[in-house]
Coordinates of C-alpha atoms in Angstrom, one line a residue:
X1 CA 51.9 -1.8 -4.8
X2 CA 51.1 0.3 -1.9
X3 CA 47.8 -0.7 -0.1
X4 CA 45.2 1.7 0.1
X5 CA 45.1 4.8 2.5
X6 CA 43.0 5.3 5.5
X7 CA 42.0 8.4 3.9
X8 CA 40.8 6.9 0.7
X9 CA 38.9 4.0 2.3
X10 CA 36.9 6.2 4.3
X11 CA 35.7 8.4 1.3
X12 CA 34.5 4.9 -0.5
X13 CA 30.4 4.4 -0.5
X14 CA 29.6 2.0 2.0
X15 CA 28.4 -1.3 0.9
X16 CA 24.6 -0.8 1.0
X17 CA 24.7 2.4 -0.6
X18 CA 27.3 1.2 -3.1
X19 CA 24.3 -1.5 -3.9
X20 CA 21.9 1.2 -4.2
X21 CA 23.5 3.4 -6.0
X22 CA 23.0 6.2 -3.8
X23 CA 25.0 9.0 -3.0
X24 CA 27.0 8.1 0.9
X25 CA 26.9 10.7 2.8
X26 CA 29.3 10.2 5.9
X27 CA 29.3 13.4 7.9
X28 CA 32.5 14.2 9.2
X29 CA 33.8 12.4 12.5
X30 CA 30.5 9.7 12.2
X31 CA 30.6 5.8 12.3
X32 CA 28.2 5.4 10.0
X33 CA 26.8 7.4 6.7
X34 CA 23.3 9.3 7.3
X35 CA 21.4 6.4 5.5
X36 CA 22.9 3.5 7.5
X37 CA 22.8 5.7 10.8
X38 CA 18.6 6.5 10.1
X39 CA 17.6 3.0 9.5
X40 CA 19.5 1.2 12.1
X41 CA 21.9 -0.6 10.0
X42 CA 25.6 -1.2 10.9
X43 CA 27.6 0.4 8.0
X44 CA 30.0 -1.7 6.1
X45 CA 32.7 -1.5 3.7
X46 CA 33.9 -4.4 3.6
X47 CA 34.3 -5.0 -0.2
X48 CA 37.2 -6.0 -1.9
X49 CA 39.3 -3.1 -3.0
X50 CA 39.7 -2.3 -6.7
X51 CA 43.3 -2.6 -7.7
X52 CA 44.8 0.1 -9.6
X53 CA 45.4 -1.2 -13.5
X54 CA 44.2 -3.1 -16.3
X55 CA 43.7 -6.6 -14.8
X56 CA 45.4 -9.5 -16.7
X57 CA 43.5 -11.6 -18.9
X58 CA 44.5 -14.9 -16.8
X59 CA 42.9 -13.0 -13.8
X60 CA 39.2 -12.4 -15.7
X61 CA 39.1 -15.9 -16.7
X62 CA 39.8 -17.0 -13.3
X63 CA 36.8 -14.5 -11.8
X64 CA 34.5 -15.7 -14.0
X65 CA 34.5 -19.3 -13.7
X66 CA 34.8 -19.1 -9.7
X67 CA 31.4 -16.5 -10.0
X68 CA 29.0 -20.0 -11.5
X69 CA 26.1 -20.4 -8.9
X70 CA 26.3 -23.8 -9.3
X71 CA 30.2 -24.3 -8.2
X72 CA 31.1 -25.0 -4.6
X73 CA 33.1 -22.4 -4.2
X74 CA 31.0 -19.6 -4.6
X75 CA 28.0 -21.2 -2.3
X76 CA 31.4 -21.1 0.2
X77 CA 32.0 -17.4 -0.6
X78 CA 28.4 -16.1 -0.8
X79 CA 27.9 -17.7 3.0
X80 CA 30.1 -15.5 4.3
X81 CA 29.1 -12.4 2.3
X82 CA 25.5 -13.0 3.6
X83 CA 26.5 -12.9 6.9
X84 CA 27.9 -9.2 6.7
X85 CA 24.7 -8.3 3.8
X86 CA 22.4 -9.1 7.2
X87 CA 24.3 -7.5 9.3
X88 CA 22.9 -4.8 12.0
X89 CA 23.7 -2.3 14.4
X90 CA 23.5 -3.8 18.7
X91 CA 20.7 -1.0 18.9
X92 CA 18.2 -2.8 16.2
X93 CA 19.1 -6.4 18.1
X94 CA 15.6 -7.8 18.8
X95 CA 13.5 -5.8 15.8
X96 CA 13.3 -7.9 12.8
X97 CA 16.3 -7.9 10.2
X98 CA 16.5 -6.3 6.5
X99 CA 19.0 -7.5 4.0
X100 CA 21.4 -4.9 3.0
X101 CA 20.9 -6.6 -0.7
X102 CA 19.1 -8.8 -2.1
X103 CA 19.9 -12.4 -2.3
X104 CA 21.2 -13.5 -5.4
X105 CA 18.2 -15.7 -7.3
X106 CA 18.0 -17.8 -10.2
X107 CA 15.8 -16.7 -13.5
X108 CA 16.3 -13.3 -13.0
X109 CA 18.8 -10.9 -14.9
X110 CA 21.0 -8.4 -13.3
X111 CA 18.9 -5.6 -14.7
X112 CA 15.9 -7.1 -12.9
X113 CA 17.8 -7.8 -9.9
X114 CA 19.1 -4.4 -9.5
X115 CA 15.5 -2.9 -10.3
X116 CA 13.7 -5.8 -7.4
X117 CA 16.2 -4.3 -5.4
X118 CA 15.5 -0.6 -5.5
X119 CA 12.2 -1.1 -5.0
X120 CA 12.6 -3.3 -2.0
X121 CA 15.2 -1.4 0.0
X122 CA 15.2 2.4 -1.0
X123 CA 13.1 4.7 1.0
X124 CA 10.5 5.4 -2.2
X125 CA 9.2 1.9 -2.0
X126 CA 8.2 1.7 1.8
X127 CA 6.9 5.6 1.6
X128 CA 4.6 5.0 -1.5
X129 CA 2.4 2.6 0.5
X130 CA 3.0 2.6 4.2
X131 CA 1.5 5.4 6.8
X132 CA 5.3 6.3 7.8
X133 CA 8.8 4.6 8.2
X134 CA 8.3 2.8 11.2
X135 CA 6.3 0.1 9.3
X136 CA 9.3 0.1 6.6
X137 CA 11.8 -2.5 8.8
X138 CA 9.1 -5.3 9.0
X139 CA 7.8 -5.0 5.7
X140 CA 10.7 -4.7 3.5
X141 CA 11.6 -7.9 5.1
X142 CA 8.5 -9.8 4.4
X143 CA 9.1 -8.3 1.1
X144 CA 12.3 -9.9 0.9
X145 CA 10.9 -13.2 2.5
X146 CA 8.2 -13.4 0.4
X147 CA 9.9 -12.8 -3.0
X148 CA 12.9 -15.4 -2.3
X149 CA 10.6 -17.9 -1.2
X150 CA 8.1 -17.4 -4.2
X151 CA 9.9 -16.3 -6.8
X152 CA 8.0 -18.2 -9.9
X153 CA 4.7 -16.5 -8.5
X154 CA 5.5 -13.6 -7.3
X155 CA 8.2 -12.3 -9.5
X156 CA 6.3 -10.4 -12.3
X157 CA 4.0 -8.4 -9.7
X158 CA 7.2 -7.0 -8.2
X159 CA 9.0 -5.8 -11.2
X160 CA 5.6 -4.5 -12.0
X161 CA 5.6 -2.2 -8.9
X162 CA 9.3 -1.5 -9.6
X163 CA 9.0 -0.6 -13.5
X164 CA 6.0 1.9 -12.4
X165 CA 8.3 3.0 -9.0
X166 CA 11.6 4.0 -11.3
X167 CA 9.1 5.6 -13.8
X168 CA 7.5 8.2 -11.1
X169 CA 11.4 8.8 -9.9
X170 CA 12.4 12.5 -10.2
X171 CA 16.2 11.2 -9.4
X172 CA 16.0 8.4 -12.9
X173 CA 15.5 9.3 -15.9
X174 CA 13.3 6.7 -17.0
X175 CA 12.6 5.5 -21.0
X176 CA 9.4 4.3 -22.5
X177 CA 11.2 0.9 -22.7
X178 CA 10.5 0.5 -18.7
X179 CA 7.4 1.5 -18.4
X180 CA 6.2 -0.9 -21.9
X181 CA 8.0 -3.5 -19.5
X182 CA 6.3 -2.2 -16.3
X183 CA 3.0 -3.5 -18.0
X184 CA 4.3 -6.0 -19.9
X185 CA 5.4 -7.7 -16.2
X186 CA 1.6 -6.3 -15.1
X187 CA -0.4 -8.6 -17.4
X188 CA 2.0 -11.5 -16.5
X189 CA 1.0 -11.3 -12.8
X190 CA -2.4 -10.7 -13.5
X191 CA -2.2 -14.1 -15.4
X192 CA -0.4 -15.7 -12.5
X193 CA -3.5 -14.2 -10.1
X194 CA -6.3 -15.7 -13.0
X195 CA -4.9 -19.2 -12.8
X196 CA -3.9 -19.2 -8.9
X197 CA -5.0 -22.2 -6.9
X198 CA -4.9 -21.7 -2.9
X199 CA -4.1 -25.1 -1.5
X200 CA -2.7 -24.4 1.9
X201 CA -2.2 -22.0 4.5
X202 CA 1.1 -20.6 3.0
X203 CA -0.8 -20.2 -0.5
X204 CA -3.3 -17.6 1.3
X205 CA -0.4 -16.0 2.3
X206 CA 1.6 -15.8 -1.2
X207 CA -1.7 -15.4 -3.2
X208 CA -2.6 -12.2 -1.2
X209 CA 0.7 -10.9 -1.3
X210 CA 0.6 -11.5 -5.4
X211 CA -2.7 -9.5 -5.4
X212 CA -1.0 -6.5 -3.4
X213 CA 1.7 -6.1 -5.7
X214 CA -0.8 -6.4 -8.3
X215 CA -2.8 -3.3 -6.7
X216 CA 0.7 -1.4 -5.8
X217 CA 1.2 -1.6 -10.1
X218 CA -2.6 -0.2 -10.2
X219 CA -2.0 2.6 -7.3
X220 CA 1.0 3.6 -9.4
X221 CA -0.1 4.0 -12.8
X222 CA -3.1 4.4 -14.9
X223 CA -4.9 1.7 -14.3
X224 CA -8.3 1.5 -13.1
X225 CA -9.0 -2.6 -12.5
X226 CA -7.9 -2.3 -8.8
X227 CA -11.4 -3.4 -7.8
X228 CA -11.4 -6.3 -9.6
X229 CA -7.9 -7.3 -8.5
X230 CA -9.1 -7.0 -4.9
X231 CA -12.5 -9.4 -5.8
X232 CA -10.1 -11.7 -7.8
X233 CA -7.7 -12.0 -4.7
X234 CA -10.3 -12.4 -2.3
X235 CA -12.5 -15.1 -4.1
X236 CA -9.5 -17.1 -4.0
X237 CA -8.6 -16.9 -0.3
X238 CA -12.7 -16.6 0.5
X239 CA -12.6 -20.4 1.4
X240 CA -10.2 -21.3 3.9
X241 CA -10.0 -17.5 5.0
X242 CA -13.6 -18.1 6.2
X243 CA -13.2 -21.7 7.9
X244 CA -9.5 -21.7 9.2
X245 CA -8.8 -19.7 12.8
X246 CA -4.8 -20.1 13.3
X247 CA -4.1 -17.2 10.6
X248 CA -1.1 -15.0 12.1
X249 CA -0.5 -11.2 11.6
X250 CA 1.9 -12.7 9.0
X251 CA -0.2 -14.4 7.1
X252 CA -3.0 -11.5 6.3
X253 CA -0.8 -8.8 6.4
X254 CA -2.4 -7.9 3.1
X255 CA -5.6 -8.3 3.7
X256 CA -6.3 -4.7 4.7
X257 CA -4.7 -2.9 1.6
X258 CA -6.7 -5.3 -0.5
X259 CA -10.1 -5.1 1.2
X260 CA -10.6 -1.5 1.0
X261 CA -10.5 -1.1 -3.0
X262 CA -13.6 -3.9 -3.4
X263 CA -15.3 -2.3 0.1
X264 CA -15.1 0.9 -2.2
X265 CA -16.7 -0.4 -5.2
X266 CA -19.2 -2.2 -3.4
X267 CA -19.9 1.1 -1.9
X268 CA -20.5 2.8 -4.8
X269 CA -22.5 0.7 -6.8
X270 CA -24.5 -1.3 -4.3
X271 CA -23.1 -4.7 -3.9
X272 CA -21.7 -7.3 -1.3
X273 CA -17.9 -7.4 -0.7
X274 CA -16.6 -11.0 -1.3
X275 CA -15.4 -11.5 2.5
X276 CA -16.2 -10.2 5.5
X277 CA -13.0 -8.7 7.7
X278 CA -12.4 -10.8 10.4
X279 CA -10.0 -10.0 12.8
X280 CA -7.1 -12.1 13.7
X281 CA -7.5 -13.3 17.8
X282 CA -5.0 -11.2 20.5
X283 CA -4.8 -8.3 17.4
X284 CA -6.9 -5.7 20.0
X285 CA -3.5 -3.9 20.3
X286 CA -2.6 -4.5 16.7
X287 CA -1.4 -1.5 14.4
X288 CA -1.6 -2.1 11.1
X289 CA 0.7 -0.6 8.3
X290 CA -1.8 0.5 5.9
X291 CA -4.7 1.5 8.1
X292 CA -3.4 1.9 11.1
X293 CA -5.7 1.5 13.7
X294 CA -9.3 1.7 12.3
X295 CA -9.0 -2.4 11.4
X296 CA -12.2 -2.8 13.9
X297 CA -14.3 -0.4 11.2
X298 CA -14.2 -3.2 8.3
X299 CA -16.4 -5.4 9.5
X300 CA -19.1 -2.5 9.7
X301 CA -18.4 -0.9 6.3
X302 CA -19.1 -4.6 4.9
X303 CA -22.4 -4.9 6.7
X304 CA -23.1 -0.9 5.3
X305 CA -22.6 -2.6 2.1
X306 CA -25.2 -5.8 2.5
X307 CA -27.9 -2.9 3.9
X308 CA -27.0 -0.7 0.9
X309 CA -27.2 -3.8 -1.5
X310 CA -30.7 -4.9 0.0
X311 CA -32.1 -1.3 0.0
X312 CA -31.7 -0.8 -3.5
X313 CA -32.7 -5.0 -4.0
X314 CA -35.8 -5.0 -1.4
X315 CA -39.1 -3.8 -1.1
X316 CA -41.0 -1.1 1.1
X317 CA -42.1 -3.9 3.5
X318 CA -38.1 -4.4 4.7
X319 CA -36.7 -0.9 4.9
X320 CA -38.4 -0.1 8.6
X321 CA -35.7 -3.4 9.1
X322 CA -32.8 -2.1 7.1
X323 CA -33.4 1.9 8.5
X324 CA -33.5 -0.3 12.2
X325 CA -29.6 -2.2 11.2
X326 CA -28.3 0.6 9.7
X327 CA -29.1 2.7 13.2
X328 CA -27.6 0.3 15.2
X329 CA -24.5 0.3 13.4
X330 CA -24.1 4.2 13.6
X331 CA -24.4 4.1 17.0
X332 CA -21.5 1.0 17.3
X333 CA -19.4 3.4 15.3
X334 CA -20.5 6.2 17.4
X335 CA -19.5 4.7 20.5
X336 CA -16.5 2.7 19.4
X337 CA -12.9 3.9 20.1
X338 CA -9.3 2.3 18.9
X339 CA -7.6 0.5 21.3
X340 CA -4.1 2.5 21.5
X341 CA -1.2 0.8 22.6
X342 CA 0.8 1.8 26.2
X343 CA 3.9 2.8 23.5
X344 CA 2.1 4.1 21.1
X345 CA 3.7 7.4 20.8
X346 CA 7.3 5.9 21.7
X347 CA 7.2 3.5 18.6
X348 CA 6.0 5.8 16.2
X349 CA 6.5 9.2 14.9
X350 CA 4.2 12.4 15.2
X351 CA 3.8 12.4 11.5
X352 CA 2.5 9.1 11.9
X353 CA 0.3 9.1 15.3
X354 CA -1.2 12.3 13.5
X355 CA -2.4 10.1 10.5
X356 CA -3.4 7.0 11.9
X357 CA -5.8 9.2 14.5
X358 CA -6.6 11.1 11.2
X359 CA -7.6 8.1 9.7
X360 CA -9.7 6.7 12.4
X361 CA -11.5 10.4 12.7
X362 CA -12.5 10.5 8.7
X363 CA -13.6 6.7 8.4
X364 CA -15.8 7.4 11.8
X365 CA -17.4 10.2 10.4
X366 CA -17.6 8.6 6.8
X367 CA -19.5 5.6 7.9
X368 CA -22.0 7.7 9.9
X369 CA -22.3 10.2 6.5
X370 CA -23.2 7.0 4.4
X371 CA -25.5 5.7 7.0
X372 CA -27.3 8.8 7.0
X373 CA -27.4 8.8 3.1
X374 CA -29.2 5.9 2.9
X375 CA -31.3 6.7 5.7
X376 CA -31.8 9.9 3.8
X377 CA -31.5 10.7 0.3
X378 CA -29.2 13.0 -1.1
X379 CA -31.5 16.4 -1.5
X380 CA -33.4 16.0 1.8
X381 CA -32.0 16.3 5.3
X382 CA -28.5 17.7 4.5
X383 CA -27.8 19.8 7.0
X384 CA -26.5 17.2 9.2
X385 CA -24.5 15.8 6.2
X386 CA -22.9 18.8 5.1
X387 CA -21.9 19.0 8.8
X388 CA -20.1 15.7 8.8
X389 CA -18.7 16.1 5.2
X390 CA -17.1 19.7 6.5
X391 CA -15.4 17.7 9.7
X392 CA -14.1 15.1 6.8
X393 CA -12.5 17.7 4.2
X394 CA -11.5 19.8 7.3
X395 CA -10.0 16.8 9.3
X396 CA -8.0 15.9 6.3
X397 CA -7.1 19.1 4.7
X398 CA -5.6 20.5 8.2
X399 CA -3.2 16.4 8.9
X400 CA -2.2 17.3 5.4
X401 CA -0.9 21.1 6.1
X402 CA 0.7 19.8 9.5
X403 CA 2.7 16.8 8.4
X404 CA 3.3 17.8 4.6
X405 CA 2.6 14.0 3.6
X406 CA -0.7 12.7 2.1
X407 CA -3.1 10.8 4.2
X408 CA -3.8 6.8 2.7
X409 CA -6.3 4.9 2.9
X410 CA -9.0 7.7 3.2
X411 CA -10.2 7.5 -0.3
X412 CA -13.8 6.4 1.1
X413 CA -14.7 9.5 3.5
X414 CA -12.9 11.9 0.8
X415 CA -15.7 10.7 -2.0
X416 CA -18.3 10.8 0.2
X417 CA -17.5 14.0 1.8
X418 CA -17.2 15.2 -1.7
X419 CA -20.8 14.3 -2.9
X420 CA -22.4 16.7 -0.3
X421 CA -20.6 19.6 -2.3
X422 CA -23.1 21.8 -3.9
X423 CA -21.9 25.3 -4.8
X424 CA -19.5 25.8 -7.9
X425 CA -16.8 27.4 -5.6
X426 CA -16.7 24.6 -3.0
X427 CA -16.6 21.9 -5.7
X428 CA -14.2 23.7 -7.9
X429 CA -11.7 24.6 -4.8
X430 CA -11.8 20.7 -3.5
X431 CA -12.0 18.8 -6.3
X432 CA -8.2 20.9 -7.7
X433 CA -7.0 20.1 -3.6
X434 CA -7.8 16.4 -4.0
X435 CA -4.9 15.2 -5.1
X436 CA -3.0 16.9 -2.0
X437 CA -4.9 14.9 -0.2
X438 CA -4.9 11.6 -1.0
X439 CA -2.1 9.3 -1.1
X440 CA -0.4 7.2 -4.1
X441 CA 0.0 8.2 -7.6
X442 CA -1.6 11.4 -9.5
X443 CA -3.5 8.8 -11.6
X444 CA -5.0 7.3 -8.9
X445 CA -6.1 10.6 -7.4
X446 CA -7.4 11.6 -11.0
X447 CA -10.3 8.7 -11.2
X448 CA -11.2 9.6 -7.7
X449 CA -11.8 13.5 -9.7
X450 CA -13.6 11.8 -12.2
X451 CA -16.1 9.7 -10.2
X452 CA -16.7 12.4 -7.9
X453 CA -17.3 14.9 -11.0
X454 CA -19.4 12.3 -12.7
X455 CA -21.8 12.0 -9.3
X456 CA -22.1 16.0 -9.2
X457 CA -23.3 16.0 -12.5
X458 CA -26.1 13.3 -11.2
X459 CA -26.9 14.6 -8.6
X460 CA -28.0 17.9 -10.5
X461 CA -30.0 16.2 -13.0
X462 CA -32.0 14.7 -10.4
X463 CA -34.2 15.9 -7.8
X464 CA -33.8 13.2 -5.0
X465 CA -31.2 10.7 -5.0
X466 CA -30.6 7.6 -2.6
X467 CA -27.2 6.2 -1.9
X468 CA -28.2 2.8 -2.2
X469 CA -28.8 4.0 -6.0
X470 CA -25.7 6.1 -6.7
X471 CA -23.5 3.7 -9.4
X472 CA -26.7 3.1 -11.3
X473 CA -27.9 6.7 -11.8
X474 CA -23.8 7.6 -12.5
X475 CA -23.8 4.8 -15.5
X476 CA -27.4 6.4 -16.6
X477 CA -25.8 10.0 -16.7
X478 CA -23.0 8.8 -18.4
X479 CA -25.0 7.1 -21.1
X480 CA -26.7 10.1 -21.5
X481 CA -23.7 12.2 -22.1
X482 CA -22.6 10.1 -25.0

């Protein structure tokens, strides 16, 4: 039998997109195909070629038995196959190293393997939660780190995230089987994150990333409990996250995406977060994947939250002491600036520099709005707050025209900017843009509709309402209505 022809080699899939299943697209004349060539791999082909014919019955036999996980020969064989799976271009020597597919691991079947797969090293994955694809390299392979190492903890939460991923897919055409399993896998993470015990610095690490892919599944879908899977998580890491000081980047790399949701919350309804941000030492040039560079703001929206919590907890005889804090903190937020790294605009794109300085713009002015809604209720003084809420909606509405993409992690200047809407035209013309402009899924961007509709309605039944107040008077309203 002749061997294959240059010609046909070259028109074969390369090996990571053969993995995918995704269409190769090797422009004429190029090295490498147009996936390979954008994310820095070096693009293979180097698996076997399938022989022409019906294969003998002898050979079948012989290809099964040599493919047990157990047998020494195919520990031999998958050695060298990993060697060309982790393979990368010279150019990406130094940056961290993705897997062109997944290891092979026990307890999971080849449908689930293919599905963990696609979610870890397609482009959907990294875009649904990141601020842009600069971010994707490192976190696909903690991804990939994390999910080998912790596979009996961690591997519900990520089939989760990749039922709910292949079910929002415009190129599969996903059944109702998938997304029964999507929640199916949901509620068995969930149970994992209920009966988690931190007992070492590598367990903060795993039980945050559990409760991340947890929140990814609740971004996703329809599900409303990210709040409490954000306290959940942070109860259980509240102990050693508070007394231990040799935490890497690594090790919280979470921490931001699950902060935010319970900040939220607490926001809304008056309470304390469970944990205060604290920011890892030498992070002052940090960038982080989720929020970019507005990390430093956390610790402040906490401490809104404790003056919110004892405003609506405290008497007359502490608010000249509360009104005094909450001043100082505007003025911190006032003066602060994010410390931008030398590269800044060499290692990232525009799209991204123009959200990440979006982001920090919105949360500035978001903070200072909520301060001054607790310094002043909603009714009285609002010309300086519809000022602020205008910059917000403006600010985000304008990164969102420029860069076609959805700006994340901005859901807390969005509602608040959103509350200082009073006219039926205003209210009806933002409230059908929200989902434009806020990032993940169109459920998620549907409660944020909901709780914004349900505090317009409060707000007109009363005459003066305080911030510090705002969940309480929403449930009243609500009881009222049914």
């Amino acid at each position: 039998m002749m061997p294959p022809s240059p010609k046909s080699t070259l028109l074969r899939s390369c090996d990571r997109c053969h993995a995918l299943k995704e269409k190769c697209q090797q422009p004429q004349g190029a090295v490498a195909c147009a996936r390979c060539d954008r994310l820095g791999f070096e693009c293979l082909n180097r698996r076997p070629t399938k022989k022409s014919g019906r294969p003998s019955r002898f050979a079948k036999l012989k290809q099964s038995t040599a493919s047990s996980p157990l047998s020494d020969a195919s520990e031999g064989d998958s050695g060298k196959d990993n060697k060309a799976l982790y393979a990368v271009n010279p150019a990406s020597i130094g940056r961290p190293v993705i897997p062109r597919c997944l290891p092979s691991v026990n307890n999971l079947t080849s449908a689930d393997h293919r599905l963990v797969q696609q979610m870890l090293l397609s482009d959907s994955g990294a875009d649904y939660f990141l601020l842009g694809p600069s971010f994707a390299q490192n976190h696909i392979e903690l991804l990939v780190s994390h999910f080998v190492t912790s596979q009996s903890v961690l591997k519900d939460a990520f089939l989760a995230v990749a039922c709910t991923l292949q079910e929002q897919s415009d190129v599969i055409n996903t059944e109702s089987t998938t997304i029964r399993s999507g929640y199916i896998h949901a509620c068995s993470a969930l149970k994992q994150l209920r009966e988690y015990q931190v007992q070492s610095k590598h367990g903060v690490s795993e039980c945050l990333a559990l409760g991340a892919m947890i929140l990814s599944f609740a971004h996703c879908s329809t599900s409303t409990d990210a709040p409490a899977i954000a306290s959940r998580t942070l109860a259980l890491i509240k102990e050693p996250y508070e007394t231990k000081t040799d935490f890497s980047h690594e090790d919280l790399v979470f921490m931001s995406c699950i902060i935010l949701p319970e900040i939220f919350e607490c926001l809304i309804h008056g309470s304390v977060p469970t944990v205060r941000y604290r920011p890892v030492k030498g992070s002052e040039k940090h960038v982080d994947r989720y929020i970019g560079l507005f990390s430093p703001l956390l610790p402040h929206l906490y401490d809104i939250c404790e003056l919110s919590n004892a405003m609506s907890c405290g008497d007359n005889q502490d608010m000249c002491e509360i009104i005094s804090a909450l001043e100082l903190i505007d003025q911190q937020i006032t003066a602060w600036r994010p410390d931008i790294p030398l590269d800044f605009t060499a290692r990232f794109t525009a799209v991204e520099v123009s959200h990440m300085l979006c982001q920090v713009q919105v949360m500035r002015l978001g903070c200072s709005l909520i301060i001054h809604r607790l310094k002043f209720p909603f009714g009285l003084n609002n010309n300086p707050a519809v000022a602020l809420a205008m910059s917000i909606l403006t600010q985000l509405d304008l990164t969102r025209a420029a860069t076609n993409k959805r700006i994340l992690s901005t859901s807390i200047p969005l509602v608040a900017a959103c509350f200082e809407l009073q006219t039926a035209s205003d209210r009806k013309m933002w409230h059908a843009r929200l989902p434009e402009l806020i990032g993940y899924s169109p459920g998620f961007a549907g409660d944020l509709q909901n709780l914004i509709s349900s505090f317009w309605k409060a707000r007109d039944a009363v005459d003066c309402l305080s911030w510090s107040n705002v969940g309480h008077v929403m449930a009243l309203t609500r009881d009222l209505d049914t």
